[in-house]
CSV table of C-alpha atoms in Angstrom, one decimal:
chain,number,residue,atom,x,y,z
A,161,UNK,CA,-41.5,-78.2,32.5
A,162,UNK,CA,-37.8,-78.1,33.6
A,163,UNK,CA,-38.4,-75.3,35.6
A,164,UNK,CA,-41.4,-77.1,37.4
A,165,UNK,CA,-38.3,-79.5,39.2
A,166,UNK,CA,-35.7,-77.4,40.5
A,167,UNK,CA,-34.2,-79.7,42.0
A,168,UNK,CA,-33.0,-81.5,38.8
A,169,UNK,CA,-30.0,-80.2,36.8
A,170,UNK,CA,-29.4,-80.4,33.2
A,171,UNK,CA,-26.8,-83.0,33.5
A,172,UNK,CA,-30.1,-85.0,35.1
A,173,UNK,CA,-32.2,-84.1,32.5
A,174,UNK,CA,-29.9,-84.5,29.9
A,175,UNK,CA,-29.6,-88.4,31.2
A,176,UNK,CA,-33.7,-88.6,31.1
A,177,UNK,CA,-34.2,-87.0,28.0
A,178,UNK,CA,-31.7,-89.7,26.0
A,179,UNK,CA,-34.0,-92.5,27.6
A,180,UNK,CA,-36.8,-90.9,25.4
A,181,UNK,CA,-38.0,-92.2,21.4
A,182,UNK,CA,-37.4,-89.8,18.8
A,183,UNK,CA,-40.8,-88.9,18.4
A,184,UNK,CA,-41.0,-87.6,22.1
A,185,UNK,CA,-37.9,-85.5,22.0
A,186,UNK,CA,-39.0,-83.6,18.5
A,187,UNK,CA,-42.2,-82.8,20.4
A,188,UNK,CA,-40.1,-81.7,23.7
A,189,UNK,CA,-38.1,-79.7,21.7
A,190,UNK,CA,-40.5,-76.8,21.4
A,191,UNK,CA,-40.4,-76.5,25.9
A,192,UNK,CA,-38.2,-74.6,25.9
A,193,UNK,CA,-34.8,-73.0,24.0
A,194,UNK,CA,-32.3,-74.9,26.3
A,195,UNK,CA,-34.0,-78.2,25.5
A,196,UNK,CA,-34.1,-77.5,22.0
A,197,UNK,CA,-30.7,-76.7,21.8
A,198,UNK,CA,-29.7,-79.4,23.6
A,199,UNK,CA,-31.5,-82.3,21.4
A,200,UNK,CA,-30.1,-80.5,18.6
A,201,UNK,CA,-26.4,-81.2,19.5
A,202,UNK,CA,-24.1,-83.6,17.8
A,203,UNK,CA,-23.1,-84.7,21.7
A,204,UNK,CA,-26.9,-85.5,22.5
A,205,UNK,CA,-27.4,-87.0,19.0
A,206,UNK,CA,-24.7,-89.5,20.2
A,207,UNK,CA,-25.3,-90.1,23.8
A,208,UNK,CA,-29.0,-91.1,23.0
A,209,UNK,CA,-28.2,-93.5,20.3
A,210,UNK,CA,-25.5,-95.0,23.3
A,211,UNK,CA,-28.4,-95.2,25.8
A,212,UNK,CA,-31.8,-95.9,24.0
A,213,UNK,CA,-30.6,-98.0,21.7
A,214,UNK,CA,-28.3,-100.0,25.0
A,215,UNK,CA,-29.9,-103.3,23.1
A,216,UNK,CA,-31.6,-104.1,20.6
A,217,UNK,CA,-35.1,-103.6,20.4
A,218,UNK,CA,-36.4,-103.4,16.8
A,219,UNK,CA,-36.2,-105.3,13.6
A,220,UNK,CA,-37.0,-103.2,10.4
A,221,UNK,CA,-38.2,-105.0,7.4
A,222,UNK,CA,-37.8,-102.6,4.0
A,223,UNK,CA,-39.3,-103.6,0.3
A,224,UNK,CA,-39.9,-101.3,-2.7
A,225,UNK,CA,-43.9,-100.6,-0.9
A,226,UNK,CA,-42.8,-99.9,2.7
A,227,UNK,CA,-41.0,-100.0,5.8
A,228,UNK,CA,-42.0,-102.0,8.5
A,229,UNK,CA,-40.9,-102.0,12.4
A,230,UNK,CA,-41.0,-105.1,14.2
A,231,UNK,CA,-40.3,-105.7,17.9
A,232,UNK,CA,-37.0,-108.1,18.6
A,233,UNK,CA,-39.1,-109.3,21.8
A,234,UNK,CA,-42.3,-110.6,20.5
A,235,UNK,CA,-42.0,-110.1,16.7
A,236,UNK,CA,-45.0,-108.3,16.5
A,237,UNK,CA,-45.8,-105.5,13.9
A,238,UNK,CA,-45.1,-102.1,15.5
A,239,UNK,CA,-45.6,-99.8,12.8
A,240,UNK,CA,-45.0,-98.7,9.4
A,241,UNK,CA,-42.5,-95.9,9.4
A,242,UNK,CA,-41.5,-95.0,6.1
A,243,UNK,CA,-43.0,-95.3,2.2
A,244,UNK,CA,-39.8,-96.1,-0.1
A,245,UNK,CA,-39.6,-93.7,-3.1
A,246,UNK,CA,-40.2,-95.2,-6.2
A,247,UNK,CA,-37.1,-94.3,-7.4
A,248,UNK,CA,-34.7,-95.3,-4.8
A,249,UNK,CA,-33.0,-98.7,-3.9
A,250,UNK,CA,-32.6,-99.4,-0.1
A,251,UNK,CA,-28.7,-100.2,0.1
A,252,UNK,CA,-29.1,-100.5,4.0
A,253,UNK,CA,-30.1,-99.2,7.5
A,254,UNK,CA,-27.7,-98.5,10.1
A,255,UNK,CA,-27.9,-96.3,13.3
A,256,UNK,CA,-31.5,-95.1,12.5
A,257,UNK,CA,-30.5,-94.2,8.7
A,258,UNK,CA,-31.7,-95.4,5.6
A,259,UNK,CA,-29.0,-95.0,2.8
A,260,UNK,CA,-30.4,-95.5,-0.6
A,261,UNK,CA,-29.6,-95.4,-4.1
A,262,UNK,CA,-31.7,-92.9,-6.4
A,263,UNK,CA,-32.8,-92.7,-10.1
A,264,UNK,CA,-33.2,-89.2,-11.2
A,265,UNK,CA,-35.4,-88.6,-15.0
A,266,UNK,CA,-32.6,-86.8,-16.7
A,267,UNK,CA,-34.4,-87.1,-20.3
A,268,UNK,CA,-37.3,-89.5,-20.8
A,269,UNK,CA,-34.6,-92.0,-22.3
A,270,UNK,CA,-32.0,-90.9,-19.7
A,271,UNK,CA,-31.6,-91.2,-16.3
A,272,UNK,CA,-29.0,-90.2,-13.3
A,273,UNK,CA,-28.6,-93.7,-10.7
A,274,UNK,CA,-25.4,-92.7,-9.0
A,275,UNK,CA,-26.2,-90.7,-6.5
A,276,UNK,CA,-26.6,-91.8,-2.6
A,277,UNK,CA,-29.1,-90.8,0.0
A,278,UNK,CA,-29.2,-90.9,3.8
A,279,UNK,CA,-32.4,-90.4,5.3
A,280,UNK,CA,-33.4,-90.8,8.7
A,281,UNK,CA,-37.3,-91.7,9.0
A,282,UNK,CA,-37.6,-90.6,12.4
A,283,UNK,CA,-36.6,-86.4,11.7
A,284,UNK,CA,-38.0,-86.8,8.2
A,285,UNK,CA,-34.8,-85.4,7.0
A,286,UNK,CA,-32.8,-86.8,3.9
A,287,UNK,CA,-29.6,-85.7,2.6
A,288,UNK,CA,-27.4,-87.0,-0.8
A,289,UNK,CA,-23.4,-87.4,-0.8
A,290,UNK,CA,-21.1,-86.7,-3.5
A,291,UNK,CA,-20.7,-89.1,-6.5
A,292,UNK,CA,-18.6,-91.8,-5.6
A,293,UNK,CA,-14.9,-91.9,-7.7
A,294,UNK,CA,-15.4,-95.3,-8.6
A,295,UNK,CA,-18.3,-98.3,-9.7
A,296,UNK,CA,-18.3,-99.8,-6.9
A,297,UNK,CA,-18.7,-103.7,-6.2
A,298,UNK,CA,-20.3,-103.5,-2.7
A,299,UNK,CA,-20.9,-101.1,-0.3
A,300,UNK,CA,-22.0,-100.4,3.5
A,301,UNK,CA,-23.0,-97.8,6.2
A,302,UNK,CA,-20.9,-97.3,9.4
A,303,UNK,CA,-20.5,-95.1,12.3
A,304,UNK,CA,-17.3,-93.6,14.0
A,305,UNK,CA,-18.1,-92.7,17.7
A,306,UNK,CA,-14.4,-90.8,18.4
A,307,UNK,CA,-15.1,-88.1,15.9
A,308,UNK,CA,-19.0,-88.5,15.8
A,309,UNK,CA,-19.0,-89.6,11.7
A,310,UNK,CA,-21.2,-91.2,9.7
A,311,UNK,CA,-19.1,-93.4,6.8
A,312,UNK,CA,-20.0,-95.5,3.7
A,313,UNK,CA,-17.5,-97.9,2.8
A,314,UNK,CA,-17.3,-99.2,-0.6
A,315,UNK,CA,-15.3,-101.5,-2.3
A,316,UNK,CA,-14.2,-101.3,-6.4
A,317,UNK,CA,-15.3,-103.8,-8.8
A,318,UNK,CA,-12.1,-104.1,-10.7
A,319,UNK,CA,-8.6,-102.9,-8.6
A,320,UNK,CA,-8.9,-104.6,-5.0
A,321,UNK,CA,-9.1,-100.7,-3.2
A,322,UNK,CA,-11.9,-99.2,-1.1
A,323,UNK,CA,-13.1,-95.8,-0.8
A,324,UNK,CA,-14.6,-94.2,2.3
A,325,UNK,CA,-17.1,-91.3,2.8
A,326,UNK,CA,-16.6,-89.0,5.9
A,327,UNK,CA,-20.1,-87.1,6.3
A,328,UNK,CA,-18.4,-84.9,8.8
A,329,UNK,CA,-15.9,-84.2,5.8
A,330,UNK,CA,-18.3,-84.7,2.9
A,331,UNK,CA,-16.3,-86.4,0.4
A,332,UNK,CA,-14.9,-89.8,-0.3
A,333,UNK,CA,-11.6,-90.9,0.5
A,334,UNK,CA,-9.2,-93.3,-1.5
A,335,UNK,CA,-7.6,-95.8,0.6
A,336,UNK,CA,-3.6,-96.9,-0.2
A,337,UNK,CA,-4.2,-100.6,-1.9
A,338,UNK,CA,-2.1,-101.9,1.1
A,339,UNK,CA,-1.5,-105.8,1.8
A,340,UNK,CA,-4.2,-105.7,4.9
A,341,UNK,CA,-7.1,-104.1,2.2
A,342,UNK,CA,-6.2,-106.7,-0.5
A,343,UNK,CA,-6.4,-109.3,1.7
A,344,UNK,CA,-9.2,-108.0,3.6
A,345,UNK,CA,-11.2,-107.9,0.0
A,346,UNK,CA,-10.1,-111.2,-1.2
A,347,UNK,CA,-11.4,-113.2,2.1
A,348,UNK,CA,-14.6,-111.1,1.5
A,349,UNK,CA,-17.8,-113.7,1.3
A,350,UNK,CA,-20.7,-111.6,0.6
A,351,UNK,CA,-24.2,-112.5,3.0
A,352,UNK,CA,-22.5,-112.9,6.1
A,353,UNK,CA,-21.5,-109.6,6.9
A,354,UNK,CA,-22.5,-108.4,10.3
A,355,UNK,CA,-21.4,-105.1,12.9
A,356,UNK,CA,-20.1,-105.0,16.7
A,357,UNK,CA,-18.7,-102.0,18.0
A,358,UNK,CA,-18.6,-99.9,15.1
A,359,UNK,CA,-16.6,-102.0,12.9
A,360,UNK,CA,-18.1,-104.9,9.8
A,361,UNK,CA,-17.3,-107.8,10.4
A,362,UNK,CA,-16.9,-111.7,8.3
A,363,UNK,CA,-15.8,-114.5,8.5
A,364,UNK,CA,-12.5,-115.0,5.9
A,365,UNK,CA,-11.4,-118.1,3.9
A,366,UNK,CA,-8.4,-118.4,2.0
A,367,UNK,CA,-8.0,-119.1,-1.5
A,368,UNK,CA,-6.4,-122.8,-1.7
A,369,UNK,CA,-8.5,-124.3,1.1
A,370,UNK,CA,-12.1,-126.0,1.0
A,371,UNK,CA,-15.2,-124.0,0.2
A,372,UNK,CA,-17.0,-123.0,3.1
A,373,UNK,CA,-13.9,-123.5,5.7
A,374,UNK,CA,-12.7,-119.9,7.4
A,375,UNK,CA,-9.9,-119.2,9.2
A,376,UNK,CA,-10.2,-115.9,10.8
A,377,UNK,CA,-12.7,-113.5,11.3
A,378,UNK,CA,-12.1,-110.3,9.6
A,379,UNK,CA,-13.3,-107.0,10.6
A,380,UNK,CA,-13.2,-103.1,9.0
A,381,UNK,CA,-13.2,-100.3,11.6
A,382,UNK,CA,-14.5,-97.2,10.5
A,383,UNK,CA,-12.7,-95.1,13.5
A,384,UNK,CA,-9.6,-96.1,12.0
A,385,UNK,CA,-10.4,-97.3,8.3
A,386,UNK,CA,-8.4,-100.2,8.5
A,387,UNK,CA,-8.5,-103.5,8.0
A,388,UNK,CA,-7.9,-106.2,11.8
A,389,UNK,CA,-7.6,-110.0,11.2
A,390,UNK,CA,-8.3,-112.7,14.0
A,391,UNK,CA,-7.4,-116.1,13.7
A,392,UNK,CA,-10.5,-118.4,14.6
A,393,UNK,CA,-10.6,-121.4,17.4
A,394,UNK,CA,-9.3,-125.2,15.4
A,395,UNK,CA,-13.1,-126.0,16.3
A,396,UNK,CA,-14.6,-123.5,13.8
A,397,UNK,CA,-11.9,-124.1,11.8
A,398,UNK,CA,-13.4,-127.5,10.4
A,399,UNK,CA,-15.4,-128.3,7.2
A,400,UNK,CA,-18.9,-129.4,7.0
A,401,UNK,CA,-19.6,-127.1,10.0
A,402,UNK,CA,-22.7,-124.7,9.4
A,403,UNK,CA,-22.3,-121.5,11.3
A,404,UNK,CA,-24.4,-118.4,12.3
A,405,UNK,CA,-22.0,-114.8,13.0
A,406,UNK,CA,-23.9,-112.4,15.6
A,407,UNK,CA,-23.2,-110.2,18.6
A,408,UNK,CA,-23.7,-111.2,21.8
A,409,UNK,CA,-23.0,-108.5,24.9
A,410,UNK,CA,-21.1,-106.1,22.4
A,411,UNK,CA,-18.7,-108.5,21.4
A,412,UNK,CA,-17.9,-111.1,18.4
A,413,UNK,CA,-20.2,-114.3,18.6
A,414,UNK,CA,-20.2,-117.4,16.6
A,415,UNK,CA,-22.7,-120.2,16.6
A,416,UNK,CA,-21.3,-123.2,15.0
A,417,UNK,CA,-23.2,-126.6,14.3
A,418,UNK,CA,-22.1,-130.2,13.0
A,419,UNK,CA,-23.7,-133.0,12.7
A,420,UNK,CA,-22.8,-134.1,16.2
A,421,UNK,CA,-22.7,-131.5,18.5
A,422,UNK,CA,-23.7,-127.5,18.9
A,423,UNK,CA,-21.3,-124.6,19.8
A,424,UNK,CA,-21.1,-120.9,20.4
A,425,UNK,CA,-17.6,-118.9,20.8
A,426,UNK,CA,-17.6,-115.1,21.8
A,427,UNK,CA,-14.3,-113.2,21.3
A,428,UNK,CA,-13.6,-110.9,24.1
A,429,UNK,CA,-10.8,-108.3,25.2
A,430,UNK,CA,-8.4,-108.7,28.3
A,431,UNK,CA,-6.3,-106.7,29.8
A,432,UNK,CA,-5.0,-103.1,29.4
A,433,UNK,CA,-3.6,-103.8,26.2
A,434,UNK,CA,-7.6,-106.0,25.1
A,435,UNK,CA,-5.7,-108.6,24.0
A,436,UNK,CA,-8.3,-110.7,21.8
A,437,UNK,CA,-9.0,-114.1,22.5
A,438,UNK,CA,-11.7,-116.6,21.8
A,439,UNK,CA,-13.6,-118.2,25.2
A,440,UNK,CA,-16.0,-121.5,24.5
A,441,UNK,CA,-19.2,-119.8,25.7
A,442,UNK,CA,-21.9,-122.9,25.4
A,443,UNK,CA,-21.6,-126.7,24.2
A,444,UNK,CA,-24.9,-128.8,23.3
A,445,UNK,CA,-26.1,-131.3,21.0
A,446,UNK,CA,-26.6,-131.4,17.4
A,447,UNK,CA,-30.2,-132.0,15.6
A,448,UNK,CA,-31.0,-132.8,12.6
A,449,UNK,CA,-33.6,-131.0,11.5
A,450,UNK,CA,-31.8,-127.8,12.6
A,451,UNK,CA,-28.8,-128.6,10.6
A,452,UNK,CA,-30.5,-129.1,7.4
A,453,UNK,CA,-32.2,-125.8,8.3
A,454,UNK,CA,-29.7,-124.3,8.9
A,455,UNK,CA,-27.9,-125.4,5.9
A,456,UNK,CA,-30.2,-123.1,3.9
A,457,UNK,CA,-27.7,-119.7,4.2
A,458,UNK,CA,-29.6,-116.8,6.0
A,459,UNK,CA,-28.9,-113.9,5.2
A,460,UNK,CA,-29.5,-111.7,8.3
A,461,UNK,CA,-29.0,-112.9,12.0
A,462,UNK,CA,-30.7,-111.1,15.1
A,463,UNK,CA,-30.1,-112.5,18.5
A,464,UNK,CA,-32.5,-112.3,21.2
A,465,UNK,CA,-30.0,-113.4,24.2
A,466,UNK,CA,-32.7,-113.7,27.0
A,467,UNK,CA,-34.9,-116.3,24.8
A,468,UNK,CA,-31.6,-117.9,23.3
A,469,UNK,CA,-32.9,-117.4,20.1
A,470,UNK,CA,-31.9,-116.2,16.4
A,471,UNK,CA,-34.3,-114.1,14.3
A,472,UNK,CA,-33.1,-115.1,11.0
A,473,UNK,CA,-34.1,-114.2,7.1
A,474,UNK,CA,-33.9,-116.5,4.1
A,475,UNK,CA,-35.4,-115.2,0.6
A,476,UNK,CA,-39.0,-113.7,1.6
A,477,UNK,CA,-39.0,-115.6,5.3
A,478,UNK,CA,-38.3,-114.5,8.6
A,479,UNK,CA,-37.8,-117.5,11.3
A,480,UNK,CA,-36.8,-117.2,14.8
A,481,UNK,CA,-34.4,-120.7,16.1
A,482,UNK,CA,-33.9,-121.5,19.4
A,483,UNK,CA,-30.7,-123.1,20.0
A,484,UNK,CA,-30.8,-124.6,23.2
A,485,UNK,CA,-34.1,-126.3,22.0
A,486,UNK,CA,-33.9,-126.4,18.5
A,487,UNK,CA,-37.4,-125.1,18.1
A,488,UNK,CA,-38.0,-123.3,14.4
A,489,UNK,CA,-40.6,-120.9,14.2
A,490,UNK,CA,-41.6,-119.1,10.6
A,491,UNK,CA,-42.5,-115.3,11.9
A,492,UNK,CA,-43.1,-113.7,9.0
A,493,UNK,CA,-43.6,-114.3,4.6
A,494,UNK,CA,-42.7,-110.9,3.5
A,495,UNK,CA,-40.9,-109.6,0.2
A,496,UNK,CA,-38.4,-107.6,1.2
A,497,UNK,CA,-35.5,-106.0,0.0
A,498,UNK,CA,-33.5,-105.6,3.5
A,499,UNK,CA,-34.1,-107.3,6.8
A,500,UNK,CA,-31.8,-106.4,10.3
A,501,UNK,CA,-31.6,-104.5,13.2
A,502,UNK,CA,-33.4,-101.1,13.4
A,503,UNK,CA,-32.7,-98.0,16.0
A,504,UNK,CA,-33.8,-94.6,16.3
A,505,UNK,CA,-31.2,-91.6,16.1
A,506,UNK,CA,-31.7,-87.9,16.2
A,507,UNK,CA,-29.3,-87.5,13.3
A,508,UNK,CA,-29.9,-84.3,11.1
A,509,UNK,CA,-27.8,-83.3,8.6
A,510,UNK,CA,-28.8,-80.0,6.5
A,511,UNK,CA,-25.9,-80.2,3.2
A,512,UNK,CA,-27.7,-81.0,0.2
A,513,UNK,CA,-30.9,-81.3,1.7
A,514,UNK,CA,-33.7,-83.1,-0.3
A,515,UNK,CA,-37.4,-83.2,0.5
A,516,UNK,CA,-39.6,-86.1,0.3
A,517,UNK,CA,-42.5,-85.1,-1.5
A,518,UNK,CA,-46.0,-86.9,-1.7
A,519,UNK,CA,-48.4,-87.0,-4.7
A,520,UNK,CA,-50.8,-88.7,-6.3
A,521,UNK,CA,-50.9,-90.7,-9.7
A,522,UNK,CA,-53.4,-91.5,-11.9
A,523,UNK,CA,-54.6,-94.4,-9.8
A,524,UNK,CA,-55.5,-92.0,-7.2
A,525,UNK,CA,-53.2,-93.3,-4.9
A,526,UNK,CA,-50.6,-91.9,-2.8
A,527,UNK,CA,-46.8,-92.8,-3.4
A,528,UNK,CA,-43.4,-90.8,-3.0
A,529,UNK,CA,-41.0,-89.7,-5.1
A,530,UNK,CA,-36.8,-88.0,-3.8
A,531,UNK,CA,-36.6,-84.9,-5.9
A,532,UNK,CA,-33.7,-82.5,-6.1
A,533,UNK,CA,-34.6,-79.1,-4.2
């Protein structure tokens, strides 16, 4: 096929072939052996999860049965893309990998629940990582794009310390307990996490003021594994203010309602030195059925910038929430374990390699189980 242009190099091909879904470019590997080594590589591996997944265009909706792809645009079912293995726990999905938790049968009165599992659905390819040091109280799945890593970041139940794994390095770091980390783990509020340019971010509080008031957003990055604190605008400073964390255009977003008026901030960069600073982005009104909505405490927040709306989750609901109109729509009653943003990568990773294996049980019916190969 590449040989059937001549007038296109492989820098141009290279640009086409990264505007390609996975399942394409596993079936374009076998043209020919330049191809093939090229969607191998850890540079193309990055470069198309840069340019295919430019903006979101999949939701991904995970329970104990199956895994379920949605599209951001019209919410509609897409497909069903992966069969969770009876004895794994989904943890999270990030940058087209599923990292799980799973339950080895030791004994028949014993069993292993320590070990962690990436596996991306789209190369059918799954992989464990070392024992972590510690029980840990909390932990997530990040990306590094200057060195091209894939982290987990956990923090301790019990000594206010995180520890990182490097999958380029395999093995998990201990971090210094320095002022920044304690602070960063005591303005922690779990269910409003969110990621924007390869950091996780939150909104922080601090111990002697008001439930539910923040005062700076607080964000991990996993190029540097430290801990960056931004003090928030007075106006989202104030109590009794419901507000939604998102991304808008690659940077920090915050939709903030009370009961008189509607808000969104976006923090952006200036200058050669990006200072950070916090620009009023849009001003409406309030409504009150959208405040006591609102009110409820979603859990996962996807924004869809050209409807102005938010794809949100709460329990075993998915709405979307317009917030220029203040139109609530239910999409979707489904039990699941994890709700958010979905993309496809070409990661592959052959340490520790484990196999997904099918069988069937007494019933007759097909299910799944991670064994150790």
């Amino acid at each position: 096929m590449a040989e059937a242009l001549p007038g296109l190099t492989m820098d141009m091909w290279t640009e086409i072939l990264a505007r390609l879904p996975v399942k394409s470019l596993m079936r374009l590997r076998c043209v020919c052996k330049s191809w093939c080594s090229l969607i191998d590589s850890s540079y193309f591996s990055l470069l198309h999860l840069q340019i295919y997944n430019n903006k979101p265009k999949y939701a991904i909706a995970m329970n104990c049965d199956k895994t379920a792809v949605y599209s951001i645009d019209t919410f509609r079912k897409i497909d069903e893309i992966f069969k969770t293995p009876f004895n794994c726990e989904v943890i999270c999905c990030k940058y087209g990998l599923i990292l799980m938790c799973a339950f080895y049968a030791i004994t028949p009165d014993e069993v292993d629940e320590d070990e962690m599992v990436f596996h991306n659905p789209c190369t059918r390819k799954s992989w464990s990582i070392p024992r972590c040091p510690y029980m840990t109280w909390t932990c997530w799945l990040g990306f590094a794009p200057s060195t091209n890593d894939y982290k987990v970041v956990a923090f301790v139940y019990d000594n206010s310390s995180i520890v990182v794994y490097s999958s380029n390095a395999n093995l998990w770091r201990i971090k210094d307990r320095s002022d920044a980390h304690v602070r960063g783990l005591l303005s922690f509020e779990d269910a409003d996490e969110f990621y924007c340019k390869g950091a996780l971010c939150w909104l922080g509080f601090e111990k002697d003021k008001p439930p539910g008031v923040h005062n700076h957003l607080v964000s991990f990055d996993f190029d540097s594994e430290e801990f960056v604190f931004v003090d928030l605008p007075d106006a989202l400073k104030q109590p009794g203010l419901v507000k939604i964390n998102f991304v808008l255009s690659e940077s920090v977003a915050i939709f903030a309602m009370s009961s008189h008026s509607a808000c969104i901030w976006v923090l952006v960069e200036d200058g050669v030195d990006k200072i950070k600073s916090w620009r009023l982005w849009y001003t409406g009104d309030s409504n009150s059925k959208a405040h006591r909505f609102l009110t409820r405490g979603f859990r996962t927040v996807i924004f869809n910038v050209e409807k102005n709306t938010f794809i949100l989750s709460f329990r075993s609901n998915i709405f979307s929430y317009n917030f220029r109109s203040h139109r609530i729509q239910h999409l979707e009653d489904y039990y699941y374990s994890y709700f958010g943003i979905y993309m496809e990568s070409l990661v592959v990773h052959n340490r520790n390699q484990r196999k997904i294996l099918t069988y069937h049980n007494v019933n007759g019916e097909e299910s799944t189980e991670l064994v150790r190969v």
